[in-house]
Tab-separated table of C-alpha atoms in Angstrom:
chain	number	residue	atom	x	y	z
A	1198	MET	CA	5.658	-13.247	84.024
A	1199	THR	CA	2.703	-11.325	83.992
A	1200	SER	CA	4.395	-7.779	84.487
A	1201	ILE	CA	7.199	-6.040	83.291
A	1202	ASP	CA	10.645	-6.295	85.614
A	1203	GLN	CA	12.876	-4.694	83.810
A	1204	GLN	CA	16.224	-5.811	85.377
A	1205	GLN	CA	14.508	-9.412	85.153
A	1206	ILE	CA	14.196	-9.480	81.769
A	1207	THR	CA	17.453	-7.683	81.248
A	1208	ASN	CA	18.891	-10.512	82.848
A	1209	ILE	CA	17.467	-12.821	80.560
A	1210	PHE	CA	18.973	-11.505	77.359
A	1211	GLN	CA	22.282	-10.997	79.145
A	1212	ASN	CA	21.893	-15.042	80.409
A	1213	GLN	CA	21.303	-15.998	76.434
A	1214	LYS	CA	23.910	-13.515	75.186
A	1215	ASN	CA	26.494	-15.874	77.490
A	1216	PHE	CA	24.673	-19.525	77.092
A	1217	PHE	CA	25.072	-18.639	73.482
A	1218	ALA	CA	28.354	-17.918	74.158
A	1219	THR	CA	29.664	-21.414	75.280
A	1220	ARG	CA	28.973	-22.683	72.082
A	1221	GLN	CA	26.676	-25.646	73.140
A	1222	THR	CA	23.931	-24.530	70.814
A	1223	GLN	CA	26.546	-25.101	67.936
A	1224	ASP	CA	26.305	-28.788	68.436
A	1225	ILE	CA	23.773	-30.546	66.140
A	1226	SER	CA	22.912	-33.334	68.657
A	1227	TYR	CA	22.238	-30.944	71.519
A	1228	ARG	CA	19.891	-28.807	69.152
A	1229	ILE	CA	18.198	-32.683	68.138
A	1230	GLU	CA	18.124	-33.399	71.742
A	1231	LYS	CA	16.715	-30.265	72.792
A	1232	LEU	CA	13.724	-30.069	69.957
A	1233	LYS	CA	12.284	-34.027	70.413
A	1234	ARG	CA	12.383	-32.620	74.600
A	1235	PHE	CA	9.870	-30.063	73.035
A	1236	ARG	CA	8.158	-32.753	71.172
A	1237	THR	CA	7.496	-34.407	74.076
A	1238	ILE	CA	6.287	-31.857	76.031
A	1239	PHE	CA	4.276	-29.861	73.367
A	1240	VAL	CA	2.201	-33.289	73.252
A	1241	LYS	CA	1.555	-33.274	76.688
A	1242	HIS	CA	0.196	-30.113	76.696
A	1243	THR	CA	-2.497	-30.713	73.772
A	1244	ASP	CA	-5.135	-30.395	76.216
A	1245	ALA	CA	-4.247	-27.731	77.636
A	1246	ILE	CA	-3.478	-25.951	74.417
A	1247	CYS	CA	-7.101	-27.207	72.747
A	1248	ASP	CA	-8.901	-25.616	76.056
A	1249	ALA	CA	-6.895	-22.483	75.512
A	1250	LEU	CA	-7.814	-21.797	72.121
A	1251	MET	CA	-11.554	-22.218	73.360
A	1252	GLU	CA	-11.345	-19.613	75.630
A	1253	ASP	CA	-9.274	-17.152	73.862
A	1254	LEU	CA	-10.311	-17.470	70.412
A	1255	GLY	CA	-13.537	-19.734	70.292
A	1256	LYS	CA	-11.867	-22.526	68.521
A	1257	ASN	CA	-13.538	-25.636	68.261
A	1258	ARG	CA	-11.191	-29.144	68.641
A	1259	LYS	CA	-11.070	-30.186	65.253
A	1260	GLU	CA	-9.818	-26.977	63.715
A	1261	ALA	CA	-7.161	-26.672	66.930
A	1262	GLU	CA	-5.472	-29.689	66.515
A	1263	TYR	CA	-5.198	-29.013	63.138
A	1264	ALA	CA	-3.790	-25.983	62.565
A	1265	GLU	CA	-2.162	-25.434	66.484
A	1266	VAL	CA	-1.045	-28.481	66.884
A	1267	GLN	CA	-0.552	-30.934	64.039
A	1268	LEU	CA	0.947	-28.562	61.964
A	1269	VAL	CA	3.705	-27.893	64.308
A	1270	LEU	CA	4.532	-31.356	64.716
A	1271	ASP	CA	4.514	-31.875	61.577
A	1272	GLU	CA	7.513	-28.922	61.350
A	1273	LEU	CA	9.062	-30.438	64.102
A	1274	ASP	CA	9.402	-33.974	62.671
A	1275	TYR	CA	10.496	-32.422	59.433
A	1276	CYS	CA	13.156	-30.821	60.829
A	1277	ILE	CA	14.522	-32.786	63.232
A	1278	ALA	CA	15.162	-35.648	60.706
A	1279	ASN	CA	16.476	-33.130	58.223
A	1280	VAL	CA	18.884	-30.761	60.085
A	1281	ALA	CA	21.505	-32.550	60.397
A	1282	GLU	CA	22.074	-32.663	56.832
A	1283	TRP	CA	21.247	-28.869	56.039
A	1284	ALA	CA	23.465	-28.045	58.648
A	1285	GLN	CA	26.617	-30.338	56.539
A	1286	PRO	CA	29.028	-27.432	54.526
A	1287	VAL	CA	28.434	-27.492	50.940
A	1288	GLU	CA	31.607	-27.967	48.616
A	1289	VAL	CA	30.828	-25.190	45.653
A	1290	PRO	CA	32.893	-25.056	42.714
A	1291	SER	CA	36.129	-22.581	42.881
A	1292	LYS	CA	37.871	-20.019	40.082
A	1293	PRO	CA	41.397	-20.920	39.903
A	1294	ARG	CA	44.707	-19.546	40.917
A	1295	PRO	CA	47.374	-18.308	38.635
A	1296	GLY	CA	49.526	-20.064	40.299
A	1297	GLY	CA	48.241	-23.447	40.408
A	1298	GLU	CA	46.941	-23.368	44.282
A	1299	THR	CA	44.492	-25.702	45.243
A	1300	VAL	CA	41.500	-23.529	46.100
A	1301	ILE	CA	38.710	-25.060	48.164
A	1302	SER	CA	35.285	-22.969	48.238
A	1303	LYS	CA	32.188	-23.846	50.921
A	1304	LEU	CA	29.316	-22.602	52.234
A	1305	THR	CA	28.721	-22.992	55.956
A	1306	HIS	CA	25.412	-21.969	58.438
A	1307	GLN	CA	26.102	-20.126	61.647
A	1308	PRO	CA	23.515	-19.374	64.140
A	1309	PHE	CA	23.029	-14.973	64.250
A	1310	GLY	CA	22.804	-15.306	68.361
A	1311	VAL	CA	20.474	-14.486	70.521
A	1312	THR	CA	16.765	-13.964	68.656
A	1313	TYR	CA	13.768	-12.155	69.679
A	1314	ILE	CA	10.233	-13.770	68.103
A	1315	ILE	CA	7.350	-11.787	68.688
A	1316	GLY	CA	4.138	-14.243	67.980
A	1317	PRO	CA	0.494	-13.147	66.662
A	1318	PHE	CA	-3.020	-13.883	68.322
A	1319	ASN	CA	-4.983	-15.240	65.427
A	1320	TYR	CA	-2.750	-18.436	65.434
A	1321	PRO	CA	-1.153	-18.012	68.917
A	1322	VAL	CA	0.550	-21.661	69.122
A	1323	GLN	CA	1.363	-22.371	65.568
A	1324	LEU	CA	2.931	-18.951	64.741
A	1325	THR	CA	4.978	-18.685	67.382
A	1326	PHE	CA	6.406	-22.193	67.903
A	1327	SER	CA	6.924	-22.660	64.056
A	1328	PRO	CA	9.765	-20.017	63.730
A	1329	LEU	CA	10.978	-21.246	67.205
A	1330	ILE	CA	11.697	-24.305	65.909
A	1331	GLY	CA	13.619	-22.713	62.956
A	1332	ALA	CA	15.883	-20.679	65.616
A	1333	LEU	CA	16.275	-23.711	67.650
A	1334	MET	CA	17.504	-26.017	64.915
A	1335	THR	CA	20.109	-23.803	63.805
A	1336	GLY	CA	21.905	-22.702	66.758
A	1337	ASN	CA	20.650	-19.318	68.415
A	1338	THR	CA	18.618	-18.801	72.021
A	1339	VAL	CA	15.413	-17.379	71.708
A	1340	ILE	CA	12.801	-15.170	73.760
A	1341	LEU	CA	9.556	-15.339	72.758
A	1342	LYS	CA	6.975	-12.594	73.660
A	1343	PRO	CA	3.358	-14.215	72.655
A	1344	SER	CA	0.407	-12.274	72.208
A	1345	GLU	CA	-1.197	-10.470	75.191
A	1346	ASN	CA	-4.534	-10.990	72.978
A	1347	THR	CA	-4.769	-14.642	73.658
A	1348	PRO	CA	-4.072	-14.370	77.653
A	1349	THR	CA	-4.641	-18.284	78.392
A	1350	VAL	CA	-3.126	-19.026	75.340
A	1351	SER	CA	0.397	-17.104	76.482
A	1352	ASN	CA	-0.001	-18.788	79.837
A	1353	VAL	CA	-0.077	-22.535	78.354
A	1354	ILE	CA	3.021	-21.483	75.846
A	1355	ALA	CA	4.787	-20.324	78.861
A	1356	GLN	CA	4.355	-23.433	80.737
A	1357	ILE	CA	5.238	-25.573	78.245
A	1358	ILE	CA	8.755	-23.413	77.574
A	1359	SER	CA	9.176	-23.743	81.161
A	1360	GLU	CA	9.191	-27.299	80.959
A	1361	ALA	CA	11.167	-27.636	78.279
A	1362	PHE	CA	14.091	-25.623	78.099
A	1363	GLN	CA	16.023	-23.403	80.540
A	1364	PRO	CA	15.700	-20.010	80.543
A	1365	GLU	CA	19.366	-19.094	79.564
A	1366	TYR	CA	18.373	-21.180	76.135
A	1367	VAL	CA	14.679	-20.439	75.780
A	1368	ALA	CA	12.371	-18.008	77.596
A	1369	VAL	CA	9.016	-16.419	77.618
A	1370	VAL	CA	8.427	-13.023	78.518
A	1371	GLU	CA	4.704	-12.286	78.648
A	1372	GLY	CA	3.133	-8.744	78.336
A	1373	ALA	CA	1.886	-5.812	76.271
A	1374	ILE	CA	3.216	-2.584	74.678
A	1375	GLU	CA	5.499	-2.096	78.126
A	1376	GLU	CA	7.422	-5.495	77.470
A	1377	ASN	CA	8.126	-5.080	73.554
A	1378	THR	CA	9.417	-1.921	73.919
A	1379	LEU	CA	11.901	-2.994	76.234
A	1380	LEU	CA	12.567	-5.507	74.194
A	1381	LEU	CA	13.168	-3.712	70.988
A	1382	THR	CA	15.723	-1.998	72.668
A	1383	PHE	CA	18.531	-4.649	73.529
A	1384	PRO	CA	20.488	-6.021	70.813
A	1385	PHE	CA	19.183	-9.133	69.418
A	1386	ASP	CA	21.412	-10.991	66.811
A	1387	TYR	CA	18.075	-11.187	64.744
A	1388	ILE	CA	14.128	-10.667	65.140
A	1389	PHE	CA	11.188	-12.210	63.504
A	1390	PHE	CA	7.714	-10.484	63.959
A	1391	THR	CA	4.466	-11.681	62.854
A	1392	GLY	CA	1.787	-8.854	63.260
A	1393	SER	CA	0.168	-5.777	61.351
A	1394	ALA	CA	1.412	-4.042	59.474
A	1395	ASN	CA	1.450	-0.577	61.898
A	1396	VAL	CA	3.309	-3.015	64.762
A	1397	GLY	CA	6.025	-4.314	61.844
A	1398	LYS	CA	6.735	-0.588	60.948
A	1399	ILE	CA	8.082	0.120	64.673
A	1400	VAL	CA	9.307	-3.648	64.876
A	1401	MET	CA	11.455	-2.429	61.698
A	1402	ALA	CA	12.106	1.061	62.638
A	1403	ALA	CA	13.777	-0.228	66.219
A	1404	ALA	CA	15.412	-3.033	64.178
A	1405	ALA	CA	16.773	-0.539	62.462
A	1406	LYS	CA	18.777	1.803	64.970
A	1407	GLN	CA	20.410	-1.302	65.480
A	1408	LEU	CA	20.893	-2.799	62.456
A	1409	ILE	CA	19.143	-6.231	63.486
A	1410	PRO	CA	18.406	-8.248	60.579
A	1411	LEU	CA	14.658	-9.402	60.777
A	1412	THR	CA	11.821	-10.809	59.226
A	1413	LEU	CA	8.618	-9.667	59.328
A	1414	GLU	CA	5.319	-11.640	58.366
A	1415	LEU	CA	2.072	-9.229	57.671
A	1416	GLY	CA	-0.806	-9.766	55.544
A	1417	GLY	CA	-2.847	-7.305	53.562
A	1418	LYS	CA	-5.974	-7.916	51.461
A	1419	SER	CA	-5.322	-11.221	49.717
A	1420	PRO	CA	-7.554	-10.928	46.651
A	1421	CYS	CA	-9.360	-14.180	45.458
A	1422	ILE	CA	-10.035	-14.190	41.588
A	1423	VAL	CA	-12.827	-16.261	40.312
A	1424	HIS	CA	-13.288	-16.162	36.704
A	1425	GLN	CA	-16.092	-16.921	34.093
A	1426	ASP	CA	-15.292	-20.773	33.616
A	1427	ALA	CA	-14.373	-21.704	36.918
A	1428	ASP	CA	-15.935	-24.373	38.738
A	1429	LEU	CA	-18.510	-22.847	41.113
A	1430	ASP	CA	-19.222	-25.819	43.222
A	1431	ILE	CA	-15.431	-26.066	44.520
A	1432	ALA	CA	-14.727	-22.585	44.472
A	1433	ALA	CA	-17.935	-21.885	46.682
A	1434	LYS	CA	-16.227	-24.295	49.052
A	1435	ARG	CA	-13.053	-23.760	48.877
A	1436	ILE	CA	-13.327	-19.947	49.289
A	1437	SER	CA	-15.675	-20.409	52.342
A	1438	SER	CA	-12.975	-23.145	54.054
A	1439	GLY	CA	-10.569	-20.619	53.626
A	1440	LYS	CA	-12.380	-16.966	54.687
A	1441	TRP	CA	-14.169	-18.775	57.968
A	1442	ALA	CA	-11.445	-20.618	59.709
A	1443	ASN	CA	-10.421	-18.795	62.845
A	1444	CYS	CA	-13.076	-16.488	62.682
A	1445	GLY	CA	-11.881	-14.530	59.375
A	1446	GLN	CA	-8.784	-13.881	61.534
A	1447	THR	CA	-5.868	-15.242	59.140
A	1448	CYS	CA	-3.564	-13.708	57.844
A	1449	VAL	CA	-4.165	-15.027	54.129
A	1450	ALA	CA	-7.652	-15.481	54.164
A	1451	PRO	CA	-9.696	-14.163	50.734
A	1452	ASP	CA	-10.209	-10.833	51.879
A	1453	TYR	CA	-12.306	-10.190	49.360
A	1454	VAL	CA	-13.599	-12.201	45.751
A	1455	TYR	CA	-13.164	-10.126	42.163
A	1456	VAL	CA	-15.637	-12.587	40.409
A	1457	HIS	CA	-16.695	-12.201	36.451
A	1458	GLU	CA	-19.984	-10.740	36.260
A	1459	GLU	CA	-21.468	-13.125	34.215
A	1460	VAL	CA	-21.041	-16.081	37.481
A	1461	LYS	CA	-21.094	-13.335	40.457
A	1462	ASP	CA	-25.055	-14.306	41.513
A	1463	ALA	CA	-24.062	-17.876	41.056
A	1464	LEU	CA	-21.215	-17.659	43.254
A	1465	ILE	CA	-23.086	-15.756	46.029
A	1466	LEU	CA	-25.708	-17.979	45.609
A	1467	LYS	CA	-23.588	-21.454	45.939
A	1468	MET	CA	-21.814	-19.580	48.963
A	1469	LYS	CA	-25.130	-18.629	51.157
A	1470	ALA	CA	-26.337	-22.617	50.194
A	1471	TYR	CA	-22.846	-23.935	51.454
A	1472	LEU	CA	-22.973	-21.782	54.699
A	1473	ARG	CA	-26.462	-22.492	55.754
A	1474	GLU	CA	-25.599	-26.091	55.590
A	1475	THR	CA	-22.225	-25.755	57.104
A	1476	TYR	CA	-23.294	-23.514	60.372
A	1477	GLN	CA	-26.601	-24.095	60.142
A	1478	ASP	CA	-26.855	-24.566	64.288
A	1479	GLN	CA	-25.394	-22.197	66.258
A	1480	THR	CA	-24.481	-20.187	63.665
A	1481	LEU	CA	-22.721	-17.000	65.965
A	1482	GLY	CA	-20.377	-19.716	67.144
A	1483	LYS	CA	-19.186	-22.349	65.262
A	1484	ILE	CA	-16.222	-20.055	63.297
A	1485	GLY	CA	-14.883	-19.140	66.463
A	1486	LYS	CA	-14.971	-15.737	67.900
A	1487	VAL	CA	-13.430	-12.871	67.296
A	1488	VAL	CA	-10.146	-10.940	69.533
A	1489	SER	CA	-11.589	-8.417	70.617
A	1490	GLN	CA	-14.850	-6.074	71.296
A	1491	ARG	CA	-13.039	-3.263	69.555
A	1492	GLN	CA	-12.404	-5.453	66.362
A	1493	ILE	CA	-15.849	-6.404	66.558
A	1494	LYS	CA	-16.912	-2.787	66.757
A	1495	ASN	CA	-14.457	-2.438	63.413
A	1496	LEU	CA	-16.000	-4.966	61.953
A	1497	ALA	CA	-19.789	-3.633	62.344
A	1498	GLY	CA	-18.584	-0.607	61.260
A	1499	TYR	CA	-17.806	-1.750	57.588
A	1500	ILE	CA	-21.779	-2.785	57.294
A	1501	ALA	CA	-23.098	-0.072	59.116
A	1502	SER	CA	-21.625	2.195	55.889
A	1503	SER	CA	-22.691	-0.032	53.316
A	1504	SER	CA	-25.856	-1.725	55.192
A	1505	GLU	CA	-27.827	-1.940	51.642
A	1506	LYS	CA	-24.737	-4.437	50.462
A	1507	LEU	CA	-25.022	-6.803	52.929
A	1508	VAL	CA	-26.759	-9.934	51.231
A	1509	TYR	CA	-26.171	-12.669	54.071
A	1510	GLY	CA	-25.074	-12.986	57.484
A	1511	GLY	CA	-24.065	-9.623	59.718
A	1512	HIS	CA	-25.351	-10.680	63.180
A	1513	TYR	CA	-22.913	-10.271	66.025
A	1514	ASP	CA	-23.045	-10.486	69.862
A	1515	LEU	CA	-20.094	-7.498	71.412
A	1516	ASP	CA	-20.237	-9.555	74.782
A	1517	THR	CA	-19.539	-12.814	73.696
A	1518	ARG	CA	-17.417	-11.557	70.455
A	1519	TYR	CA	-19.030	-13.942	68.225
A	1520	PHE	CA	-19.581	-12.638	64.740
A	1521	GLU	CA	-21.683	-14.276	61.528
A	1522	ALA	CA	-20.187	-15.373	58.633
A	1523	THR	CA	-20.947	-12.292	56.227
A	1524	LEU	CA	-21.128	-11.810	52.934
A	1525	MET	CA	-21.386	-8.051	50.689
A	1526	ASP	CA	-22.463	-8.396	47.394
A	1527	GLY	CA	-21.672	-4.707	44.865
A	1528	VAL	CA	-18.760	-3.434	46.615
A	1529	ASN	CA	-16.678	-1.217	45.090
A	1530	TRP	CA	-13.092	0.195	46.086
A	1531	ASN	CA	-14.175	3.703	47.989
A	1532	ASP	CA	-16.314	1.493	50.505
A	1533	ALA	CA	-15.166	1.171	53.780
A	1534	VAL	CA	-14.877	-2.659	53.662
A	1535	MET	CA	-11.885	-2.398	51.393
A	1536	GLN	CA	-9.846	0.756	52.487
A	1537	GLN	CA	-8.100	-2.273	55.042
A	1538	GLU	CA	-7.096	-5.858	55.602
A	1539	ILE	CA	-10.458	-6.710	57.260
A	1540	PHE	CA	-9.437	-9.464	59.518
A	1541	GLY	CA	-12.576	-11.143	60.292
A	1542	PRO	CA	-15.371	-12.788	58.848
A	1543	ILE	CA	-16.917	-10.552	56.360
A	1544	LEU	CA	-16.412	-11.428	52.632
A	1545	PRO	CA	-16.876	-8.781	49.830
A	1546	PHE	CA	-17.894	-9.451	46.213
A	1547	LEU	CA	-16.521	-7.050	43.134
A	1548	THR	CA	-16.901	-7.967	39.541
A	1549	TYR	CA	-14.953	-7.183	36.641
A	1550	THR	CA	-15.386	-8.076	33.091
A	1551	ASN	CA	-12.225	-7.000	31.450
A	1552	ILE	CA	-9.492	-8.770	33.780
A	1553	ASP	CA	-6.905	-6.079	32.419
A	1554	GLU	CA	-9.178	-3.610	35.117
A	1555	ALA	CA	-8.879	-6.076	37.718
A	1556	PHE	CA	-5.080	-6.141	37.396
A	1557	ASN	CA	-5.045	-2.645	37.169
A	1558	GLU	CA	-6.908	-2.250	40.952
A	1559	ILE	CA	-5.007	-5.005	42.751
A	1560	ASN	CA	-1.475	-3.908	41.097
A	1561	SER	CA	-2.258	-0.245	42.150
A	1562	ARG	CA	-2.380	-0.936	45.928
A	1563	PRO	CA	0.086	-2.648	48.368
A	1564	LYS	CA	1.106	-6.221	47.818
A	1565	PRO	CA	-0.416	-8.884	49.149
A	1566	LEU	CA	0.292	-11.420	51.172
A	1567	ALA	CA	-1.175	-14.103	49.201
A	1568	LEU	CA	-3.628	-14.408	45.997
A	1569	TYR	CA	-6.464	-16.960	44.365
A	1570	VAL	CA	-6.830	-17.265	41.598
A	1571	PHE	CA	-10.321	-19.936	40.465
A	1572	SER	CA	-10.095	-21.217	36.760
A	1573	GLU	CA	-10.345	-24.044	34.596
A	1574	ASN	CA	-7.804	-22.539	31.983
A	1575	GLN	CA	-4.484	-22.821	33.203
A	1576	ALA	CA	-3.247	-20.517	30.323
A	1577	PHE	CA	-5.769	-18.225	32.119
A	1578	ALA	CA	-4.537	-19.186	36.000
A	1579	ASP	CA	-0.671	-18.786	34.949
A	1580	ASP	CA	-1.340	-15.041	33.139
A	1581	VAL	CA	-2.993	-13.687	36.568
A	1582	LEU	CA	0.137	-15.266	38.524
A	1583	ASN	CA	2.407	-13.507	35.762
A	1584	ARG	CA	0.565	-10.123	35.991
A	1585	THR	CA	0.475	-9.659	39.786
A	1586	SER	CA	2.834	-9.918	42.728
A	1587	SER	CA	1.882	-11.245	46.121
A	1588	GLY	CA	3.834	-13.281	48.820
A	1589	ASP	CA	2.751	-16.847	47.942
A	1590	ALA	CA	-0.375	-17.649	45.501
A	1591	GLU	CA	-2.778	-20.799	44.658
A	1592	ILE	CA	-4.843	-21.981	41.562
A	1593	ASN	CA	-8.004	-23.465	42.821
A	1594	SER	CA	-7.706	-23.606	46.172
A	1595	THR	CA	-7.129	-21.748	49.114
A	1596	LEU	CA	-4.711	-21.531	52.439
A	1597	ILE	CA	-3.430	-25.386	51.744
A	1598	HIS	CA	0.243	-23.444	51.231
A	1599	VAL	CA	0.649	-22.525	54.844
A	1600	GLY	CA	0.328	-25.827	55.743
A	1601	SER	CA	3.533	-27.405	53.901
A	1602	HIS	CA	6.642	-27.605	55.110
A	1603	PHE	CA	7.581	-28.004	51.564
A	1604	LEU	CA	6.787	-24.758	50.672
A	1605	PRO	CA	8.604	-21.117	51.941
A	1606	PHE	CA	5.826	-19.078	53.375
A	1607	GLY	CA	6.244	-15.304	53.739
A	1608	GLY	CA	5.049	-12.222	51.935
A	1609	VAL	CA	6.711	-9.420	49.074
A	1610	GLY	CA	6.636	-5.326	49.828
A	1611	ALA	CA	3.742	-4.430	52.957
A	1612	SER	CA	3.008	-7.635	53.557
A	1613	GLY	CA	6.131	-8.688	54.567
A	1614	PHE	CA	9.616	-9.992	53.851
A	1615	GLY	CA	11.484	-13.070	54.285
A	1616	LYS	CA	10.474	-16.939	53.774
A	1617	TYR	CA	10.355	-19.650	56.450
A	1618	HIS	CA	8.658	-23.026	57.183
A	1619	GLY	CA	10.817	-26.422	56.902
A	1620	LYS	CA	14.469	-25.812	55.362
A	1621	PHE	CA	13.474	-21.919	54.651
A	1622	SER	CA	13.333	-21.678	58.217
A	1623	PHE	CA	17.038	-23.186	58.479
A	1624	GLU	CA	18.157	-20.930	55.693
A	1625	THR	CA	15.619	-17.989	57.147
A	1626	PHE	CA	17.607	-18.124	61.285
A	1627	SER	CA	21.272	-18.786	60.174
A	1628	HIS	CA	24.164	-16.790	58.295
A	1629	LEU	CA	25.099	-18.377	54.912
A	1630	ARG	CA	29.087	-17.851	55.545
A	1631	ALA	CA	30.882	-18.106	52.535
A	1632	VAL	CA	34.416	-20.188	53.033
A	1633	LEU	CA	37.542	-20.121	51.308
A	1634	GLN	CA	40.540	-21.767	51.379
A	1635	ILE	CA	43.936	-22.098	49.607
A	1636	LYS	CA	46.249	-25.196	49.974
A	1637	LYS	CA	49.796	-25.377	48.565
């Protein structure tokens, strides 16, 4: 579906309402069977997925296979293996009745109904299909809206879904603002959105009009604190890996480095050396493409406004949308690059001597989706976590938590709300219903 057809989209929604009412999706074996079929079809399209990701985002095959394919398969396999257990009612203690009757109390999970999942452009396969898995294993039907900014990937997603599911169960609506605006007028039973805070506000406002529950996976300026006792070789490698994956277009990428003044110069030298070694050939192309020329211009504007602070990289090509891994030093909170989430391959460095000052600056701004701290002192690292707030956090690493289906993933405050992955997806996409029964 490449252009809006209001009646067709309305029919899809109504057909899903009707199909959900048949209660077929309540059957656990039905859910598992459909997820297994989806897995088969998904694997069959691995080459098409990787080719589309290269076309739209310049993702190399290795990164695409892991971040967009393998993580989906890991999530699928884990959920298929465990959903039958998660779906079982759980008996809990009961308060005794004065008359001595037997009281049974239990917790059950019910699907919401017809869900709407809005996918982003940066990991357009993983971040569209991972919530889809959660919605389906709990018994919902789903309308998917892939990002219009990755049109080749969107077409592949539509092809996979059309082969794996009947449209009254799962359907794809391709398009942009017009289609999304129409869909947000429908009385969905649940909405799951991944994307920018600005669009998240629009989605939340639309959901509020109809009191639709939702999850928002947003982003923010995720700080990376490097203390004076950190292993700088490890920090340089792991910060770089987290920052320049997907050309910096990762919602939990380190947005800036807050480094102790004593080790700042040494850390930057090590990061420069790492970048030269890792991206010595085809520098502009190896980390992938920026999603649009408009974003290229935004990123270039950050550099132009503080050109004297550029210490590495900074080159870009507007036509090919390649942008070099870039470092900026001597940055302060008034610089343009610090006013909003960068979402690109620019990494600014700020310094501190007193960690309390760093805490004050971080805590005075919207809560980020992730926070990273590099230190060999466990007490210091724990203190950082205790005195800051973020959706999730890591010590001496970056990005790894996102790939674990054993951990909940999600934001707090301005970085979003709601958690998913693995069992947490089951809980997000189902209504926890309390049931009490009295027996004579």
